[in-house]
mmCIF file of C-alpha atoms in Angstrom:
data_model
loop_
_atom_site.group_PDB
_atom_site.id
_atom_site.type_symbol
_atom_site.label_atom_id
_atom_site.label_comp_id
_atom_site.label_asym_id
_atom_site.label_seq_id
_atom_site.Cartn_x
_atom_site.Cartn_y
_atom_site.Cartn_z
ATOM 1 C CA MET A 1 -3.109 -22.793 8.950
ATOM 2 C CA GLU A 2 -4.089 -25.823 10.974
ATOM 3 C CA PRO A 3 -1.276 -28.310 11.606
ATOM 4 C CA VAL A 4 -1.425 -31.342 9.301
ATOM 5 C CA ALA A 5 -0.200 -33.732 11.974
ATOM 6 C CA LEU A 6 -0.695 -33.643 15.716
ATOM 7 C CA PRO A 7 2.367 -33.612 17.952
ATOM 8 C CA LEU A 8 2.508 -36.756 20.083
ATOM 9 C CA GLY A 9 0.573 -36.611 23.295
ATOM 10 C CA ARG A 10 -1.679 -33.740 22.361
ATOM 11 C CA PRO A 11 -5.306 -34.762 22.725
ATOM 12 C CA ARG A 12 -7.367 -34.787 19.564
ATOM 13 C CA GLU A 13 -10.029 -32.535 21.110
ATOM 14 C CA GLU A 14 -7.558 -29.661 21.271
ATOM 15 C CA ARG A 15 -7.258 -29.594 17.503
ATOM 16 C CA ALA A 16 -11.014 -29.751 17.056
ATOM 17 C CA ASP A 17 -11.390 -26.985 19.640
ATOM 18 C CA ALA A 18 -8.938 -24.796 17.759
ATOM 19 C CA ALA A 19 -10.854 -25.263 14.520
ATOM 20 C CA ARG A 20 -14.154 -24.485 16.275
ATOM 21 C CA ASN A 21 -12.627 -21.381 17.874
ATOM 22 C CA ARG A 22 -11.368 -20.198 14.526
ATOM 23 C CA ALA A 23 -14.747 -20.660 12.825
ATOM 24 C CA HIS A 24 -16.486 -18.968 15.751
ATOM 25 C CA LEU A 25 -14.056 -16.009 15.745
ATOM 26 C CA ILE A 26 -14.385 -15.527 11.985
ATOM 27 C CA ASP A 27 -18.159 -15.590 12.319
ATOM 28 C CA VAL A 28 -18.228 -13.074 15.187
ATOM 29 C CA ALA A 29 -15.677 -10.813 13.442
ATOM 30 C CA ARG A 30 -17.742 -10.802 10.255
ATOM 31 C CA ARG A 31 -20.850 -9.746 12.181
ATOM 32 C CA MET A 32 -18.912 -7.028 14.035
ATOM 33 C CA VAL A 33 -17.571 -5.584 10.767
ATOM 34 C CA ALA A 34 -21.094 -5.522 9.309
ATOM 35 C CA GLU A 35 -22.610 -3.922 12.414
ATOM 36 C CA LEU A 36 -19.881 -1.541 13.592
ATOM 37 C CA GLY A 37 -17.575 -1.011 10.620
ATOM 38 C CA ALA A 38 -14.020 -2.352 10.391
ATOM 39 C CA ASP A 39 -12.467 0.616 12.211
ATOM 40 C CA LYS A 40 -14.415 -0.196 15.391
ATOM 41 C CA VAL A 41 -13.315 -3.842 15.560
ATOM 42 C CA THR A 42 -10.476 -4.428 18.041
ATOM 43 C CA MET A 43 -8.736 -7.532 19.400
ATOM 44 C CA ASP A 44 -10.216 -6.880 22.866
ATOM 45 C CA GLY A 45 -13.701 -6.232 21.500
ATOM 46 C CA LEU A 46 -13.606 -9.402 19.439
ATOM 47 C CA ALA A 47 -12.437 -11.504 22.403
ATOM 48 C CA GLU A 48 -15.209 -10.118 24.591
ATOM 49 C CA ARG A 49 -17.965 -10.585 22.030
ATOM 50 C CA ALA A 50 -16.746 -14.089 21.146
ATOM 51 C CA GLY A 51 -16.545 -15.079 24.835
ATOM 52 C CA LEU A 52 -12.922 -16.203 24.392
ATOM 53 C CA GLY A 53 -9.724 -15.135 26.114
ATOM 54 C CA LYS A 54 -7.614 -12.322 24.663
ATOM 55 C CA GLY A 55 -4.713 -14.763 24.392
ATOM 56 C CA THR A 56 -6.736 -17.030 22.105
ATOM 57 C CA VAL A 57 -7.600 -14.133 19.790
ATOM 58 C CA PHE A 58 -4.014 -12.894 19.813
ATOM 59 C CA ARG A 59 -2.560 -16.345 19.023
ATOM 60 C CA ARG A 60 -5.043 -16.777 16.208
ATOM 61 C CA PHE A 61 -4.635 -13.400 14.431
ATOM 62 C CA ARG A 62 -1.368 -11.944 15.856
ATOM 63 C CA THR A 63 -2.341 -8.350 14.931
ATOM 64 C CA ARG A 64 -5.565 -6.392 14.538
ATOM 65 C CA ALA A 65 -4.970 -6.376 10.766
ATOM 66 C CA GLY A 66 -4.750 -10.178 10.963
ATOM 67 C CA ILE A 67 -8.466 -10.322 11.844
ATOM 68 C CA PHE A 68 -9.358 -8.691 8.519
ATOM 69 C CA LEU A 69 -6.797 -10.743 6.633
ATOM 70 C CA ALA A 70 -8.511 -13.893 7.920
ATOM 71 C CA LEU A 71 -11.928 -12.582 6.825
ATOM 72 C CA LEU A 72 -10.563 -11.663 3.403
ATOM 73 C CA ASP A 73 -8.914 -15.065 3.137
ATOM 74 C CA GLU A 74 -12.329 -16.727 3.152
ATOM 75 C CA GLU A 75 -13.345 -14.613 0.131
ATOM 76 C CA GLU A 76 -9.962 -15.198 -1.552
ATOM 77 C CA LYS A 77 -10.637 -18.927 -1.639
ATOM 78 C CA HIS A 78 -13.676 -18.413 -3.860
ATOM 79 C CA PHE A 79 -11.716 -16.027 -6.066
ATOM 80 C CA GLN A 80 -8.816 -18.466 -6.468
ATOM 81 C CA GLN A 81 -11.276 -21.181 -7.429
ATOM 82 C CA ARG A 82 -12.442 -19.074 -10.391
ATOM 83 C CA LEU A 83 -8.820 -18.721 -11.579
ATOM 84 C CA LEU A 84 -8.130 -22.424 -11.258
ATOM 85 C CA SER A 85 -11.265 -23.939 -12.691
ATOM 86 C CA GLY A 86 -13.672 -21.199 -13.770
ATOM 87 C CA PRO A 87 -14.577 -20.434 -17.402
ATOM 88 C CA PRO A 88 -11.998 -18.677 -19.649
ATOM 89 C CA PRO A 89 -10.586 -16.090 -20.056
ATOM 90 C CA LEU A 90 -10.311 -15.833 -16.256
ATOM 91 C CA GLY A 91 -9.944 -19.577 -15.920
ATOM 92 C CA PRO A 92 -7.731 -21.833 -18.055
ATOM 93 C CA GLY A 93 -8.218 -22.110 -21.813
ATOM 94 C CA ALA A 94 -7.554 -18.590 -23.156
ATOM 95 C CA PRO A 95 -4.257 -17.076 -24.398
ATOM 96 C CA ALA A 96 -2.075 -15.846 -21.518
ATOM 97 C CA VAL A 97 -2.337 -12.101 -22.324
ATOM 98 C CA GLU A 98 -6.133 -12.363 -22.405
ATOM 99 C CA ARG A 99 -6.032 -14.186 -19.085
ATOM 100 C CA LEU A 100 -3.795 -11.457 -17.657
ATOM 101 C CA VAL A 101 -6.257 -8.767 -18.775
ATOM 102 C CA ALA A 102 -9.193 -10.791 -17.407
ATOM 103 C CA PHE A 103 -7.353 -11.343 -14.132
ATOM 104 C CA GLY A 104 -6.862 -7.584 -13.732
ATOM 105 C CA ARG A 105 -10.544 -6.902 -14.305
ATOM 106 C CA ALA A 106 -11.675 -9.620 -11.896
ATOM 107 C CA ARG A 107 -9.123 -8.634 -9.261
ATOM 108 C CA LEU A 108 -10.128 -4.959 -9.366
ATOM 109 C CA GLU A 109 -13.797 -5.920 -9.079
ATOM 110 C CA PHE A 110 -12.891 -8.195 -6.149
ATOM 111 C CA LEU A 111 -10.990 -5.385 -4.409
ATOM 112 C CA LEU A 112 -13.828 -2.929 -5.020
ATOM 113 C CA GLU A 113 -16.286 -5.398 -3.474
ATOM 114 C CA HIS A 114 -14.047 -6.080 -0.467
ATOM 115 C CA MET A 115 -12.342 -2.685 -0.227
ATOM 116 C CA VAL A 116 -12.982 -2.133 3.476
ATOM 117 C CA LEU A 117 -11.570 -5.530 4.445
ATOM 118 C CA ALA A 118 -8.677 -5.284 1.991
ATOM 119 C CA ARG A 119 -7.571 -1.932 3.379
ATOM 120 C CA ALA A 120 -8.101 -2.921 7.004
ATOM 121 C CA SER A 121 -5.979 -6.022 6.445
ATOM 122 C CA LEU A 122 -2.944 -3.916 5.457
ATOM 123 C CA ASP A 123 -0.319 -3.656 8.157
ATOM 124 C CA PRO A 124 2.647 -1.576 6.981
ATOM 125 C CA SER A 125 4.722 -2.826 9.913
ATOM 126 C CA GLN A 126 4.154 -6.426 8.804
ATOM 127 C CA PRO A 127 4.293 -6.488 5.008
ATOM 128 C CA VAL A 128 2.436 -9.078 2.949
ATOM 129 C CA PRO A 129 4.661 -12.179 2.707
ATOM 130 C CA LEU A 130 5.322 -12.519 -1.015
ATOM 131 C CA ASP A 131 5.419 -16.291 -1.026
ATOM 132 C CA GLU A 132 1.848 -16.289 0.269
ATOM 133 C CA SER A 133 0.431 -13.980 -2.409
ATOM 134 C CA PRO A 134 -1.752 -15.934 -4.847
ATOM 135 C CA SER A 135 -2.003 -12.830 -7.073
ATOM 136 C CA LEU A 136 1.760 -12.717 -7.509
ATOM 137 C CA PHE A 137 1.896 -16.428 -8.225
ATOM 138 C CA HIS A 138 -0.809 -16.111 -10.882
ATOM 139 C CA VAL A 139 0.644 -12.998 -12.598
ATOM 140 C CA ARG A 140 4.119 -14.543 -12.648
ATOM 141 C CA MET A 141 2.755 -17.687 -14.293
ATOM 142 C CA LEU A 142 0.782 -15.797 -16.954
ATOM 143 C CA LEU A 143 3.654 -13.379 -17.630
ATOM 144 C CA GLY A 144 6.020 -16.302 -18.138
ATOM 145 C CA GLU A 145 3.616 -17.745 -20.689
ATOM 146 C CA ALA A 146 2.670 -14.470 -22.424
ATOM 147 C CA CYS A 147 6.072 -12.797 -22.677
ATOM 148 C CA PRO A 148 8.966 -14.984 -21.541
ATOM 149 C CA ASP A 149 11.444 -12.325 -22.765
ATOM 150 C CA VAL A 150 10.519 -9.843 -20.030
ATOM 151 C CA ALA A 151 9.015 -12.251 -17.517
ATOM 152 C CA ALA A 152 12.468 -13.209 -16.269
ATOM 153 C CA THR A 153 13.173 -9.562 -15.416
ATOM 154 C CA GLY A 154 13.409 -9.610 -11.643
ATOM 155 C CA PRO A 155 10.342 -8.360 -9.871
ATOM 156 C CA LEU A 156 8.323 -7.325 -12.927
ATOM 157 C CA ALA A 157 5.418 -9.564 -11.862
ATOM 158 C CA LEU A 158 5.493 -7.953 -8.420
ATOM 159 C CA GLN A 159 5.415 -4.479 -9.972
ATOM 160 C CA LEU A 160 2.410 -5.460 -12.087
ATOM 161 C CA VAL A 161 0.594 -6.765 -9.008
ATOM 162 C CA ALA A 162 1.377 -3.458 -7.271
ATOM 163 C CA ALA A 163 0.139 -1.530 -10.331
ATOM 164 C CA LEU A 164 -3.077 -3.532 -10.127
ATOM 165 C CA GLU A 165 -3.740 -3.528 -6.379
ATOM 166 C CA GLY A 166 -1.887 -0.397 -5.194
ATOM 167 C CA PRO A 167 -4.313 2.226 -6.530
ATOM 168 C CA VAL A 168 -7.235 0.639 -4.667
ATOM 169 C CA LEU A 169 -5.287 -0.219 -1.522
ATOM 170 C CA LEU A 170 -3.273 2.983 -1.188
ATOM 171 C CA TYR A 171 -4.571 5.884 -3.206
ATOM 172 C CA LEU A 172 -8.273 5.852 -4.124
ATOM 173 C CA GLN A 173 -10.646 7.675 -1.815
ATOM 174 C CA SER A 174 -13.410 5.420 -0.562
ATOM 175 C CA ALA A 175 -15.954 8.122 0.219
ATOM 176 C CA ASP A 176 -18.192 7.994 -2.812
ATOM 177 C CA GLY A 177 -19.717 4.781 -4.172
ATOM 178 C CA PRO A 178 -20.599 5.686 -7.799
ATOM 179 C CA ASP A 179 -17.355 7.667 -8.256
ATOM 180 C CA LEU A 180 -15.431 4.704 -6.942
ATOM 181 C CA ALA A 181 -17.068 2.305 -9.411
ATOM 182 C CA THR A 182 -16.171 4.691 -12.261
ATOM 183 C CA ALA A 183 -12.597 4.930 -10.981
ATOM 184 C CA VAL A 184 -12.357 1.136 -10.947
ATOM 185 C CA ASP A 185 -13.732 0.935 -14.506
ATOM 186 C CA ASP A 186 -10.980 3.350 -15.561
ATOM 187 C CA LEU A 187 -8.389 1.218 -13.772
ATOM 188 C CA ILE A 188 -9.647 -1.891 -15.621
ATOM 189 C CA ALA A 189 -9.243 -0.160 -19.015
ATOM 190 C CA SER A 190 -5.847 1.175 -18.052
ATOM 191 C CA TRP A 191 -4.686 -2.237 -16.789
ATOM 192 C CA GLN A 192 -5.442 -3.715 -20.198
ATOM 193 C CA VAL A 193 -3.182 -1.115 -21.882
ATOM 194 C CA LEU A 194 -0.453 -1.763 -19.320
ATOM 195 C CA ALA A 195 -0.583 -5.565 -19.594
ATOM 196 C CA GLU A 196 -0.676 -5.526 -23.411
ATOM 197 C CA ARG A 197 2.162 -2.992 -23.658
ATOM 198 C CA VAL A 198 4.375 -4.987 -21.309
ATOM 199 C CA CYS A 199 3.742 -8.116 -23.368
ATOM 200 C CA GLY A 200 4.263 -6.227 -26.636
ATOM 201 C CA VAL A 201 0.851 -6.980 -28.154
ATOM 202 C CA SER A 202 -0.328 -3.396 -28.687
ATOM 203 C CA MET B 1 0.328 24.194 5.054
ATOM 204 C CA GLU B 2 0.317 27.528 6.850
ATOM 205 C CA PRO B 3 -2.475 29.903 5.831
ATOM 206 C CA VAL B 4 -1.371 32.535 3.316
ATOM 207 C CA ALA B 5 -3.573 35.267 4.796
ATOM 208 C CA LEU B 6 -4.715 35.785 8.369
ATOM 209 C CA PRO B 7 -8.435 36.077 9.112
ATOM 210 C CA LEU B 8 -9.300 39.552 10.411
ATOM 211 C CA GLY B 9 -8.835 40.021 14.109
ATOM 212 C CA ARG B 10 -6.482 37.098 14.686
ATOM 213 C CA PRO B 11 -3.256 38.321 16.261
ATOM 214 C CA ARG B 12 -0.067 37.839 14.300
ATOM 215 C CA GLU B 13 1.630 36.027 17.200
ATOM 216 C CA GLU B 14 -0.768 33.109 16.850
ATOM 217 C CA ARG B 15 0.559 32.351 13.406
ATOM 218 C CA ALA B 16 4.155 32.608 14.577
ATOM 219 C CA ASP B 17 3.329 30.346 17.538
ATOM 220 C CA ALA B 18 1.795 27.768 15.228
ATOM 221 C CA ALA B 19 4.902 27.751 13.038
ATOM 222 C CA ARG B 20 7.132 27.402 16.118
ATOM 223 C CA ASN B 21 4.993 24.578 17.468
ATOM 224 C CA ARG B 22 5.169 22.797 14.159
ATOM 225 C CA ALA B 23 8.967 23.087 13.936
ATOM 226 C CA HIS B 24 9.293 21.985 17.557
ATOM 227 C CA LEU B 25 6.972 18.980 17.090
ATOM 228 C CA ILE B 26 8.796 17.882 13.927
ATOM 229 C CA ASP B 27 12.100 18.138 15.761
ATOM 230 C CA VAL B 28 10.902 16.144 18.785
ATOM 231 C CA ALA B 29 9.218 13.529 16.588
ATOM 232 C CA ARG B 30 12.400 13.057 14.573
ATOM 233 C CA ARG B 31 14.405 12.449 17.766
ATOM 234 C CA MET B 32 11.772 10.033 19.103
ATOM 235 C CA VAL B 33 11.835 7.999 15.874
ATOM 236 C CA ALA B 34 15.644 7.834 16.038
ATOM 237 C CA GLU B 35 15.686 6.821 19.709
ATOM 238 C CA LEU B 36 12.633 4.582 20.045
ATOM 239 C CA GLY B 37 11.750 3.469 16.523
ATOM 240 C CA ALA B 38 8.649 4.619 14.649
ATOM 241 C CA ASP B 39 6.370 1.951 16.129
ATOM 242 C CA LYS B 40 6.869 3.353 19.648
ATOM 243 C CA VAL B 41 5.923 6.941 18.712
ATOM 244 C CA THR B 42 2.330 7.819 19.665
ATOM 245 C CA MET B 43 0.302 11.048 19.632
ATOM 246 C CA ASP B 44 0.212 11.062 23.456
ATOM 247 C CA GLY B 45 3.927 10.322 23.778
ATOM 248 C CA LEU B 46 4.811 13.088 21.350
ATOM 249 C CA ALA B 47 2.612 15.623 23.158
ATOM 250 C CA GLU B 48 4.174 14.748 26.501
ATOM 251 C CA ARG B 49 7.763 14.865 25.254
ATOM 252 C CA ALA B 50 7.147 18.120 23.367
ATOM 253 C CA GLY B 51 5.475 19.720 26.393
ATOM 254 C CA LEU B 52 2.406 20.615 24.341
ATOM 255 C CA GLY B 53 -1.262 19.735 24.764
ATOM 256 C CA LYS B 54 -2.693 16.629 23.081
ATOM 257 C CA GLY B 55 -5.128 18.908 21.234
ATOM 258 C CA THR B 56 -2.254 20.789 19.603
ATOM 259 C CA VAL B 57 -0.640 17.573 18.389
ATOM 260 C CA PHE B 58 -3.975 16.224 17.167
ATOM 261 C CA ARG B 59 -4.827 19.425 15.256
ATOM 262 C CA ARG B 60 -1.396 19.460 13.678
ATOM 263 C CA PHE B 61 -1.172 15.820 12.505
ATOM 264 C CA ARG B 62 -4.789 14.522 12.676
ATOM 265 C CA THR B 63 -3.651 10.876 12.879
ATOM 266 C CA ARG B 64 -0.628 8.991 14.189
ATOM 267 C CA ALA B 65 0.386 8.297 10.573
ATOM 268 C CA GLY B 66 0.243 12.081 10.011
ATOM 269 C CA ILE B 67 3.277 12.493 12.288
ATOM 270 C CA PHE B 68 5.397 10.352 9.952
ATOM 271 C CA LEU B 69 3.896 11.962 6.858
ATOM 272 C CA ALA B 70 5.061 15.349 8.172
ATOM 273 C CA LEU B 71 8.576 13.988 8.806
ATOM 274 C CA LEU B 72 8.686 12.445 5.343
ATOM 275 C CA ASP B 73 7.423 15.686 3.849
ATOM 276 C CA GLU B 74 10.589 17.462 4.952
ATOM 277 C CA GLU B 75 12.672 14.900 3.036
ATOM 278 C CA GLU B 76 10.305 15.073 0.047
ATOM 279 C CA LYS B 77 11.097 18.748 -0.408
ATOM 280 C CA HIS B 78 14.757 17.976 -1.069
ATOM 281 C CA PHE B 79 13.770 15.170 -3.427
ATOM 282 C CA GLN B 80 11.386 17.388 -5.398
ATOM 283 C CA GLN B 81 14.126 19.999 -5.726
ATOM 284 C CA ARG B 82 16.312 17.460 -7.530
ATOM 285 C CA LEU B 83 13.492 16.758 -10.016
ATOM 286 C CA LEU B 84 12.862 20.430 -10.655
ATOM 287 C CA SER B 85 16.368 21.808 -10.904
ATOM 288 C CA GLY B 86 18.920 19.001 -10.393
ATOM 289 C CA PRO B 87 21.188 17.659 -13.146
ATOM 290 C CA PRO B 88 19.696 15.443 -15.914
ATOM 291 C CA PRO B 89 18.501 12.778 -16.430
ATOM 292 C CA LEU B 90 16.662 13.162 -13.087
ATOM 293 C CA GLY B 91 16.344 16.899 -13.580
ATOM 294 C CA PRO B 92 15.276 18.661 -16.789
ATOM 295 C CA GLY B 93 17.279 18.315 -20.000
ATOM 296 C CA ALA B 94 17.093 14.598 -20.877
ATOM 297 C CA PRO B 95 14.532 12.778 -23.079
ATOM 298 C CA ALA B 96 11.318 11.976 -21.186
ATOM 299 C CA VAL B 97 11.748 8.175 -21.161
ATOM 300 C CA GLU B 98 15.245 8.548 -19.709
ATOM 301 C CA ARG B 99 13.869 10.900 -17.087
ATOM 302 C CA LEU B 100 11.130 8.376 -16.256
ATOM 303 C CA VAL B 101 13.738 5.637 -15.785
ATOM 304 C CA ALA B 102 15.929 7.970 -13.696
ATOM 305 C CA PHE B 103 12.927 9.004 -11.626
ATOM 306 C CA GLY B 104 12.171 5.348 -10.815
ATOM 307 C CA ARG B 105 15.742 4.717 -9.704
ATOM 308 C CA ALA B 106 15.884 7.850 -7.546
ATOM 309 C CA ARG B 107 12.435 7.230 -6.064
ATOM 310 C CA LEU B 108 13.263 3.638 -5.106
ATOM 311 C CA GLU B 109 16.528 4.770 -3.511
ATOM 312 C CA PHE B 110 14.584 7.474 -1.659
ATOM 313 C CA LEU B 111 12.034 4.942 -0.394
ATOM 314 C CA LEU B 112 14.779 2.524 0.648
ATOM 315 C CA GLU B 113 16.488 5.305 2.634
ATOM 316 C CA HIS B 114 13.230 6.417 4.287
ATOM 317 C CA MET B 115 11.441 3.059 4.371
ATOM 318 C CA VAL B 116 10.496 3.162 8.049
ATOM 319 C CA LEU B 117 8.952 6.628 7.766
ATOM 320 C CA ALA B 118 7.314 5.859 4.428
ATOM 321 C CA ARG B 119 5.618 2.756 5.804
ATOM 322 C CA ALA B 120 4.651 4.372 9.091
ATOM 323 C CA SER B 121 3.055 7.255 7.178
ATOM 324 C CA LEU B 122 0.610 4.900 5.419
ATOM 325 C CA ASP B 123 -2.901 5.018 6.794
ATOM 326 C CA PRO B 124 -5.205 2.682 4.879
ATOM 327 C CA SER B 125 -8.248 4.331 6.454
ATOM 328 C CA GLN B 126 -7.142 7.711 5.073
ATOM 329 C CA PRO B 127 -5.748 7.113 1.589
ATOM 330 C CA VAL B 128 -3.108 9.378 0.052
ATOM 331 C CA PRO B 129 -4.930 12.299 -1.614
ATOM 332 C CA LEU B 130 -3.980 11.965 -5.270
ATOM 333 C CA ASP B 131 -3.904 15.685 -5.973
ATOM 334 C CA GLU B 132 -1.172 16.024 -3.354
ATOM 335 C CA SER B 133 1.135 13.332 -4.762
ATOM 336 C CA PRO B 134 4.192 14.924 -6.400
ATOM 337 C CA SER B 135 5.221 11.487 -7.748
ATOM 338 C CA LEU B 136 1.955 11.163 -9.647
ATOM 339 C CA PHE B 137 2.269 14.689 -11.006
ATOM 340 C CA HIS B 138 5.808 14.006 -12.220
ATOM 341 C CA VAL B 139 5.070 10.603 -13.807
ATOM 342 C CA ARG B 140 1.981 11.985 -15.536
ATOM 343 C CA MET B 141 4.017 14.842 -16.992
ATOM 344 C CA LEU B 142 6.840 12.600 -18.255
ATOM 345 C CA LEU B 143 4.397 10.014 -19.607
ATOM 346 C CA GLY B 144 2.576 12.726 -21.542
ATOM 347 C CA GLU B 145 5.868 13.784 -23.092
ATOM 348 C CA ALA B 146 7.308 10.298 -23.692
ATOM 349 C CA CYS B 147 4.252 8.480 -25.018
ATOM 350 C CA PRO B 148 1.238 10.734 -25.556
ATOM 351 C CA ASP B 149 -0.628 7.807 -27.210
ATOM 352 C CA VAL B 150 -1.000 5.868 -23.957
ATOM 353 C CA ALA B 151 -0.580 8.737 -21.503
ATOM 354 C CA ALA B 152 -4.190 9.776 -21.941
ATOM 355 C CA THR B 153 -5.330 6.301 -20.844
ATOM 356 C CA GLY B 154 -7.080 7.003 -17.567
ATOM 357 C CA PRO B 155 -5.073 6.145 -14.501
ATOM 358 C CA LEU B 156 -2.018 4.674 -16.250
ATOM 359 C CA ALA B 157 0.275 7.175 -14.495
ATOM 360 C CA LEU B 158 -1.256 6.166 -11.169
ATOM 361 C CA GLN B 159 -0.678 2.485 -11.932
ATOM 362 C CA LEU B 160 2.954 3.202 -12.758
ATOM 363 C CA VAL B 161 3.403 5.092 -9.481
ATOM 364 C CA ALA B 162 1.852 2.113 -7.674
ATOM 365 C CA ALA B 163 4.166 -0.270 -9.578
ATOM 366 C CA LEU B 164 7.099 1.844 -8.418
ATOM 367 C CA GLU B 165 6.170 2.508 -4.802
ATOM 368 C CA GLY B 166 3.882 -0.428 -3.954
ATOM 369 C CA PRO B 167 6.522 -3.160 -3.707
ATOM 370 C CA VAL B 168 8.487 -1.159 -1.104
ATOM 371 C CA LEU B 169 5.451 0.157 0.755
ATOM 372 C CA LEU B 170 3.351 -2.998 0.792
ATOM 373 C CA TYR B 171 5.242 -6.155 0.033
ATOM 374 C CA LEU B 172 8.998 -6.169 0.709
ATOM 375 C CA GLN B 173 10.143 -7.483 4.058
ATOM 376 C CA SER B 174 12.221 -4.937 5.924
ATOM 377 C CA ALA B 175 14.126 -7.383 8.108
ATOM 378 C CA ASP B 176 17.421 -7.684 6.295
ATOM 379 C CA GLY B 177 19.513 -4.688 5.151
ATOM 380 C CA PRO B 178 21.751 -6.177 2.425
ATOM 381 C CA ASP B 179 18.932 -8.330 1.031
ATOM 382 C CA LEU B 180 16.743 -5.269 0.903
ATOM 383 C CA ALA B 181 19.327 -3.271 -1.054
ATOM 384 C CA THR B 182 19.582 -6.140 -3.562
ATOM 385 C CA ALA B 183 15.808 -6.290 -3.840
ATOM 386 C CA VAL B 184 15.710 -2.552 -4.571
ATOM 387 C CA ASP B 185 18.429 -2.921 -7.234
ATOM 388 C CA ASP B 186 16.263 -5.579 -8.881
ATOM 389 C CA LEU B 187 13.245 -3.260 -8.703
ATOM 390 C CA ILE B 188 15.261 -0.485 -10.389
ATOM 391 C CA ALA B 189 16.231 -2.766 -13.288
ATOM 392 C CA SER B 190 12.688 -4.052 -13.590
ATOM 393 C CA TRP B 191 11.231 -0.519 -13.513
ATOM 394 C CA GLN B 192 13.382 0.375 -16.524
ATOM 395 C CA VAL B 193 11.910 -2.545 -18.507
ATOM 396 C CA LEU B 194 8.403 -1.575 -17.432
ATOM 397 C CA ALA B 195 8.780 2.137 -18.292
ATOM 398 C CA GLU B 196 10.425 1.449 -21.652
ATOM 399 C CA ARG B 197 7.846 -1.188 -22.604
ATOM 400 C CA VAL B 198 4.938 1.089 -21.752
ATOM 401 C CA CYS B 199 6.481 3.850 -23.878
ATOM 402 C CA GLY B 200 7.269 1.416 -26.690
ATOM 403 C CA VAL B 201 11.022 2.025 -26.789
ATOM 404 C CA SER B 202 12.191 -1.546 -26.140
#
């Protein structure tokens, strides 16, 4: 995140420079992923190709996985927009259980589309900070609306997010395109059963 | 796995050597994890400390994550034994839903105890082969017994395994011991709600 206010005495150009560097790095990283594949993109390689110092790249992304997280973040913004103001049942206006089912379908399709980035952005030594997960926020909100009796049960929303994202992130093989699409279709159907059962509507 | 039959013409000592190398590597890797922490253990470092060639270590574990998977595998064997022949409700003899709840508790406690290894053994570029997951096999079996109506629904068992293991593997912060134990207690309670809801018993 960019700072919202500049510390005293820091020249304005520095902030603009940082934003330009970020946009430039994201752009170069995206091209490197497309050309070389995510597994060939390194911090050093990115710094060299972007013509920036290694320190700049390190401060920006912290870890190699952070590069892919930043790329995915750009796509996440579009996805979040559909949840906030897109047409129902993904967007507002449908009953909460229907929105939960629609969210699962859309999220699985999103992960299928961005599978390489999503997996490359995982860093088991630096787990996903829960308070920064928009998926968790959304599922918790819908669960609270759809089934307040179970929604208060500790980390149930987190377990549902893991049920939704875990199979794609951790278990599915990525080798075969058509097989993968079928597997994701099966996950979408299965998610509907899971969400409806948890909310007691089936 | 060791081969069950030797190809013709390969001397018997080679197989015995391979088994010795494996036991030796596992032993050295375990000591390195204890002394240095998992994040400092590399393929090269392990080869050097074990006094074996890099090629031997590479053939044995394939990836750095494979080292930790092999260490975890030793612990998994004890865990599986409790499922197969331990006292109920984790072992045989209790109703399937109770066994599913008990499995979740035991699995979360197992993951908490072996969290460092479990996380280090994740390799997003080489997903867990599903046909080698004893957790999936066990959940699928219990689900088929407890609620045959939903058990046939595609990857529902996989989603439940992800709901169980994903929060520990992907999302929880590992920084704070007592907080982590509390978080796992909450996950155990929440897993019970999830399992019972899916099977329609609550």
